[in-house]
Amino acid sequence: MFYPFCLQRTESGAIPCSNDRNHRTGTRTAADDEDSSSDSETNVGQVQGMENCRVNQQWYGSLGPTDDEGDIMDDDYATASDGEDDFAETQITWNDQITWTWNRHLQILFELIVLQGMITSDAGKAPLYPNSLLDHGQLLLLVIAFVLKHHLTGTCLEDLLQLLNCIVPGSIMLSKYLFHKNFESCQSQIQKHYYCNHCSEYIGFEYDIAECPACNIPFDDTDNHVSFFLYTPIEPQLKTILEQNNASMNFPNHHHDDITDIHEGLKYKQLFSNLSEDDLSITWNCDGVPLFKSSKTSIWPIQVMINELPKEQRARNVILCGVWVGDTKPTVHVYFKPFVDEMKHLACYGIQWEDENGAHVSRVFCAVCSCDAVARCIMQNFHQFNGSFGCSICLHEGEMVERGDGHTRVYPVRGVSEQRTANNTVRHASEACVANAVVKGVKGPSIFSLLPKFNIIDGFVPDYMHCVILGVVRQFSRLWFDSRYHCKDFYIGNSIDNVSHLMQSLKPPMEMARLPRSLSERKFWKASEWRNFLFYSPIILIGILPDAFMRHWWLLVFAIANLSSSNISTAMLNKSRAALLKFVIKAESLYGLEHLSYNVHQLTHLTQYVGNWGPLWATSAFPFENNNQVLKRLYHGTNGIANQIMKNNLIWNQLNSIYDYLFVPCSEEIQSFYHHLSRHSSRIVQNAFSVSHDCIGLGQPQLRFLSDNEKAALISIFDNTWLHSEVNSFARFMLKKKLIHSHEYSNNTKHNDAIISLSSGMYVAVGSLLFINVSNSKVPVIIGTELRLRNFSIYDTDVRSNVAVAFRKVSFANLVAFKPSHFESKCLMITSERGAHYVIEWPGNDLTS
């Protein structure tokens, strides 16, 4: 019988489950009750080491009481008589090079499986009942995934456990308290770091001291002087991800002339110029996320993404390593101290991990920080963008001008501004410390200057989600449709209903997750909706927005489409730089100096950072913002929010670590159901017929006869080869992992997944996937209507390019047939107010796509 390597059999046949840890004793403080909306923690009874555990449910009776409070997967906050704080685990110091291993992550989870009889010394995995397809361990994992997916409360969890035991007595523990005991390994990873409320200085893992070592404020019995934040080391989480994804790791190679990902960026190449092939880099993010509509309480999570993972895996493996909860912004040099210390350790000593090719040691370096302008200034310790020298990239001082009833700082193009560098920033920080004043926008040194190989200027990218999508695009739409500008030439608010109708008549592909909403609801639009609006707005606004403003808007769309491409040439970079510079310059004369905001100014730096770090999507904050919404669903109530989020996130991430052990072998139905419940679930497709490696028919094939037009189209492929008139036809199918629907598919009323481009440059409205009998063999062929290209060009003499190159004006033509291997990408069809049809290859390169 196979046992996981974290369990060892004893001579008596039982499996000891060691749970001993080095606890720190200390006095409970009021910091554990920080405020009603933050991390108020109470003590959890310490679970003693378990030796020779009896495999029966009665053993649990001595573990302790249950509690109806708390969240779906959080510890029951029972106060221990000895006052030990379960948060206070073994102190980790990176100088001691203590390495956390994922064996420990699995150990406690298997303890419950052992105690429940899920693994026995004789039978291995015990079925729930005779001839059951499900055993106890699999049931436990399914329940965990179900509870987390549907955000069940503690009361709901207990009812679910009762229900399962009513159906199959003894199938799972009855108490929520016992259920939570399985996840103490997750709790043991969470570190509690204290800081002084008065001076905001870092104290450490423990604060059983009489006064603050920085400001000398005495700590009295109420302990209102100390607060804390939570941190979970990156190393064990990173190790788990590497060992799960070793077969698909994308270690950098620099053989591409064009920019296809972050690995082709100039600064990335410089970073790895003297590193080994196993070394890694990360992109990290920190931003405030409001928790409640009725208060200012926010969480500030520190999130990390591995750049060397394939792009489709990066957003699925975002690491959460820090959580700060409060009504105010975190103190950067305090909150990020554990992060910086760990990254210094990982850059020096690396992380050890294994795969099928053997052992590896990978050093880890911080490459990029992606966040909004507000958070970026805080972390760089710079002036905010509305102050003098507020740009974090160049030394443009800005100008104060009137706007409305007040004033605003603008950044017009007035020659070439000096660029900030790491060296002159260090000099300005030193001068600021000596003068006790802001120098060139720099308030002082930043803790991130201590990160090995990290550039304090080049490493902070202008995130295009906040700068372009939520910044420039939303700003200009407000100018067009807000009634306060009704006397301006660019105002088109009178056509808002017409524009909304055109938008809502669009049938986008499935990859465009959010359907277009009316412009009257634009204040509720999400970032992805503004991104979609950017790409279809030029066609929607034809004949509505005055020509001068329309040609100006084309410049932005052209540049962002280029910089979001999956293959960016040097020529595309140069043309995009010229287009964005002209867009900023012309905005002053078209819209007024007061609208040259900081976001508009950042457009002049965008191509520089694409050249440094790859396409816009490679360093965008979209994956982190998406994960923020997941984190907000990992807590209930107002108690222990940080701990709930941190612990539940760890549990989510650990489910897949034991999936292979518990679910192999297992019935296909049970495995499919688990994947449906898992964190990154995908839709389960039934009746799928594999046609080839990259072509899968969906649903039951329809047996039908070819029409004369279809035969004519097919003969163009198969010459004069004799064709059978009877064929099998699919109205839905997958091509290169993209869902394709026939344009006549009746069940698809909101999306149009039939418009595609081919490798030959042809555009087609797909009809169906056919199995053609050719010379006694079945050959897959796709048949559809050709979309014939019409003349459409908007040439800009300064950019020296057709700025509408991404859009194709088309008309429906004859039937054509082609092989599935010719498929290139899916497209969006847009119909203008004048009834003309246009297609654009949808930018599906975003990490969240």
mmCIF file of C-alpha atoms in Angstrom, residues 648-793:
data_model
loop_
_atom_site.group_PDB
_atom_site.id
_atom_site.type_symbol
_atom_site.label_atom_id
_atom_site.label_comp_id
_atom_site.label_asym_id
_atom_site.label_seq_id
_atom_site.Cartn_x
_atom_site.Cartn_y
_atom_site.Cartn_z
ATOM 1 C CA ASN A 648 -9.046 29.999 2.952
ATOM 2 C CA ASN A 649 -6.792 31.024 0.090
ATOM 3 C CA LEU A 650 -4.146 28.555 1.287
ATOM 4 C CA ILE A 651 -6.750 25.800 1.480
ATOM 5 C CA TRP A 652 -7.897 26.520 -2.058
ATOM 6 C CA ASN A 653 -4.339 26.304 -3.320
ATOM 7 C CA GLN A 654 -3.642 23.029 -1.518
ATOM 8 C CA LEU A 655 -6.618 21.094 -2.868
ATOM 9 C CA ASN A 656 -4.901 20.196 -6.108
ATOM 10 C CA SER A 657 -1.807 19.061 -4.195
ATOM 11 C CA ILE A 658 -3.641 15.989 -2.942
ATOM 12 C CA TYR A 659 -6.001 15.497 -5.870
ATOM 13 C CA ASP A 660 -3.766 13.008 -7.686
ATOM 14 C CA TYR A 661 -3.386 10.903 -4.559
ATOM 15 C CA LEU A 662 -7.072 10.776 -3.609
ATOM 16 C CA PHE A 663 -8.701 10.713 -7.048
ATOM 17 C CA VAL A 664 -6.447 8.378 -9.034
ATOM 18 C CA PRO A 665 -7.901 5.920 -9.797
ATOM 19 C CA CYS A 666 -11.458 7.213 -9.622
ATOM 20 C CA SER A 667 -14.572 7.281 -11.761
ATOM 21 C CA GLU A 668 -14.655 9.857 -14.538
ATOM 22 C CA GLU A 669 -17.917 11.314 -13.185
ATOM 23 C CA ILE A 670 -16.400 12.044 -9.774
ATOM 24 C CA GLN A 671 -13.260 13.561 -11.262
ATOM 25 C CA SER A 672 -15.353 15.776 -13.545
ATOM 26 C CA PHE A 673 -17.437 16.941 -10.604
ATOM 27 C CA TYR A 674 -14.332 17.806 -8.595
ATOM 28 C CA HIS A 675 -12.926 19.848 -11.483
ATOM 29 C CA HIS A 676 -16.270 21.633 -11.706
ATOM 30 C CA LEU A 677 -15.953 22.607 -8.033
ATOM 31 C CA SER A 678 -12.261 23.479 -8.150
ATOM 32 C CA ARG A 679 -11.008 27.053 -8.066
ATOM 33 C CA HIS A 680 -10.357 27.439 -11.775
ATOM 34 C CA SER A 681 -13.222 25.316 -12.987
ATOM 35 C CA SER A 682 -14.129 25.107 -16.627
ATOM 36 C CA ARG A 683 -17.355 24.061 -18.189
ATOM 37 C CA ILE A 684 -17.753 20.275 -18.453
ATOM 38 C CA VAL A 685 -18.392 19.361 -22.089
ATOM 39 C CA GLN A 686 -20.438 16.278 -22.811
ATOM 40 C CA ASN A 687 -20.708 14.434 -26.126
ATOM 41 C CA ALA A 688 -17.342 15.633 -27.358
ATOM 42 C CA PHE A 689 -15.879 13.901 -30.418
ATOM 43 C CA SER A 690 -12.172 14.327 -31.023
ATOM 44 C CA VAL A 691 -11.628 14.966 -34.732
ATOM 45 C CA SER A 692 -7.937 15.826 -34.546
ATOM 46 C CA HIS A 693 -5.410 17.177 -32.054
ATOM 47 C CA ASP A 694 -6.808 20.713 -32.233
ATOM 48 C CA CYS A 695 -10.379 20.074 -33.449
ATOM 49 C CA ILE A 696 -13.197 18.629 -31.303
ATOM 50 C CA GLY A 697 -16.835 18.312 -32.341
ATOM 51 C CA LEU A 698 -19.431 19.095 -29.673
ATOM 52 C CA GLY A 699 -22.868 17.567 -29.317
ATOM 53 C CA GLN A 700 -24.405 14.842 -31.430
ATOM 54 C CA PRO A 701 -23.443 15.006 -35.121
ATOM 55 C CA GLN A 702 -26.249 15.569 -37.593
ATOM 56 C CA LEU A 703 -26.439 13.274 -40.607
ATOM 57 C CA ARG A 704 -27.369 15.320 -43.671
ATOM 58 C CA PHE A 705 -26.777 15.714 -47.414
ATOM 59 C CA LEU A 706 -24.516 18.293 -49.033
ATOM 60 C CA SER A 707 -26.056 21.097 -51.066
ATOM 61 C CA ASP A 708 -24.807 21.886 -54.550
ATOM 62 C CA ASN A 709 -23.054 25.044 -53.297
ATOM 63 C CA GLU A 710 -21.318 23.057 -50.561
ATOM 64 C CA LYS A 711 -20.170 20.469 -53.074
ATOM 65 C CA ALA A 712 -18.747 23.219 -55.260
ATOM 66 C CA ALA A 713 -16.824 24.661 -52.308
ATOM 67 C CA LEU A 714 -15.494 21.242 -51.291
ATOM 68 C CA ILE A 715 -14.335 20.347 -54.803
ATOM 69 C CA SER A 716 -12.015 23.364 -54.653
ATOM 70 C CA ILE A 717 -10.163 21.534 -51.849
ATOM 71 C CA PHE A 718 -10.360 17.937 -52.990
ATOM 72 C CA ASP A 719 -10.034 18.616 -56.726
ATOM 73 C CA ASN A 720 -12.150 16.111 -58.618
ATOM 74 C CA THR A 721 -11.997 13.420 -55.930
ATOM 75 C CA TRP A 722 -15.307 11.655 -55.629
ATOM 76 C CA LEU A 723 -17.282 12.895 -52.622
ATOM 77 C CA HIS A 724 -20.113 11.212 -50.796
ATOM 78 C CA SER A 725 -23.192 13.444 -50.536
ATOM 79 C CA GLU A 726 -23.994 12.160 -47.048
ATOM 80 C CA VAL A 727 -21.961 13.826 -44.264
ATOM 81 C CA ASN A 728 -21.866 14.202 -40.475
ATOM 82 C CA SER A 729 -22.223 17.840 -39.417
ATOM 83 C CA PHE A 730 -21.419 19.681 -36.163
ATOM 84 C CA ALA A 731 -22.873 23.114 -35.390
ATOM 85 C CA ARG A 732 -20.513 23.569 -32.401
ATOM 86 C CA PHE A 733 -16.883 22.602 -32.125
ATOM 87 C CA MET A 734 -13.531 23.558 -30.598
ATOM 88 C CA LEU A 735 -10.641 24.823 -32.701
ATOM 89 C CA LYS A 736 -7.284 25.241 -30.948
ATOM 90 C CA LYS A 737 -9.161 25.431 -27.608
ATOM 91 C CA LYS A 738 -11.514 28.144 -28.927
ATOM 92 C CA LEU A 739 -15.277 27.552 -29.007
ATOM 93 C CA ILE A 740 -16.788 28.013 -32.471
ATOM 94 C CA HIS A 741 -20.530 28.183 -33.177
ATOM 95 C CA SER A 742 -22.247 28.087 -36.551
ATOM 96 C CA HIS A 743 -23.705 31.499 -37.481
ATOM 97 C CA GLU A 744 -27.042 29.677 -37.754
ATOM 98 C CA TYR A 745 -26.773 28.056 -34.303
ATOM 99 C CA SER A 746 -30.159 28.848 -32.730
ATOM 100 C CA ASN A 747 -29.169 28.477 -29.053
ATOM 101 C CA ASN A 748 -26.530 31.197 -29.264
ATOM 102 C CA THR A 749 -28.521 34.436 -29.144
ATOM 103 C CA LYS A 750 -26.144 36.710 -27.202
ATOM 104 C CA HIS A 751 -22.749 35.809 -28.656
ATOM 105 C CA ASN A 752 -21.424 35.382 -32.173
ATOM 106 C CA ASP A 753 -18.655 32.802 -32.205
ATOM 107 C CA ALA A 754 -18.799 32.172 -35.933
ATOM 108 C CA ILE A 755 -16.545 34.977 -37.212
ATOM 109 C CA ILE A 756 -12.943 33.806 -37.605
ATOM 110 C CA SER A 757 -9.763 34.611 -39.502
ATOM 111 C CA LEU A 758 -7.624 32.103 -41.391
ATOM 112 C CA SER A 759 -3.867 31.870 -41.772
ATOM 113 C CA SER A 760 -4.288 32.968 -45.392
ATOM 114 C CA GLY A 761 -5.751 36.324 -44.288
ATOM 115 C CA MET A 762 -9.318 35.386 -45.257
ATOM 116 C CA TYR A 763 -12.260 36.089 -42.922
ATOM 117 C CA VAL A 764 -15.119 33.593 -42.693
ATOM 118 C CA ALA A 765 -18.546 33.285 -41.069
ATOM 119 C CA VAL A 766 -18.471 29.612 -40.080
ATOM 120 C CA GLY A 767 -21.294 27.357 -41.203
ATOM 121 C CA SER A 768 -20.455 23.915 -39.807
ATOM 122 C CA LEU A 769 -17.792 21.292 -39.240
ATOM 123 C CA LEU A 770 -18.222 18.376 -41.634
ATOM 124 C CA PHE A 771 -16.921 14.824 -41.732
ATOM 125 C CA ILE A 772 -16.412 14.246 -45.444
ATOM 126 C CA ASN A 773 -16.064 10.735 -46.845
ATOM 127 C CA VAL A 774 -13.160 10.997 -49.271
ATOM 128 C CA SER A 775 -11.757 7.831 -50.840
ATOM 129 C CA ASN A 776 -13.227 5.665 -48.067
ATOM 130 C CA SER A 777 -11.827 7.836 -45.246
ATOM 131 C CA LYS A 778 -13.403 10.603 -43.167
ATOM 132 C CA VAL A 779 -11.752 14.021 -43.403
ATOM 133 C CA PRO A 780 -12.729 17.037 -41.175
ATOM 134 C CA VAL A 781 -13.553 20.158 -43.173
ATOM 135 C CA ILE A 782 -15.115 23.466 -42.127
ATOM 136 C CA ILE A 783 -17.496 25.214 -44.463
ATOM 137 C CA GLY A 784 -18.655 28.823 -44.203
ATOM 138 C CA THR A 785 -19.309 32.115 -45.951
ATOM 139 C CA GLU A 786 -16.352 34.203 -47.060
ATOM 140 C CA LEU A 787 -16.283 37.766 -45.761
ATOM 141 C CA ARG A 788 -14.865 39.665 -48.698
ATOM 142 C CA LEU A 789 -12.625 42.624 -47.865
ATOM 143 C CA ARG A 790 -13.694 46.116 -48.913
ATOM 144 C CA ASN A 791 -11.591 49.261 -49.115
ATOM 145 C CA PHE A 792 -11.228 50.898 -45.698
ATOM 146 C CA SER A 793 -8.258 52.974 -44.596
#
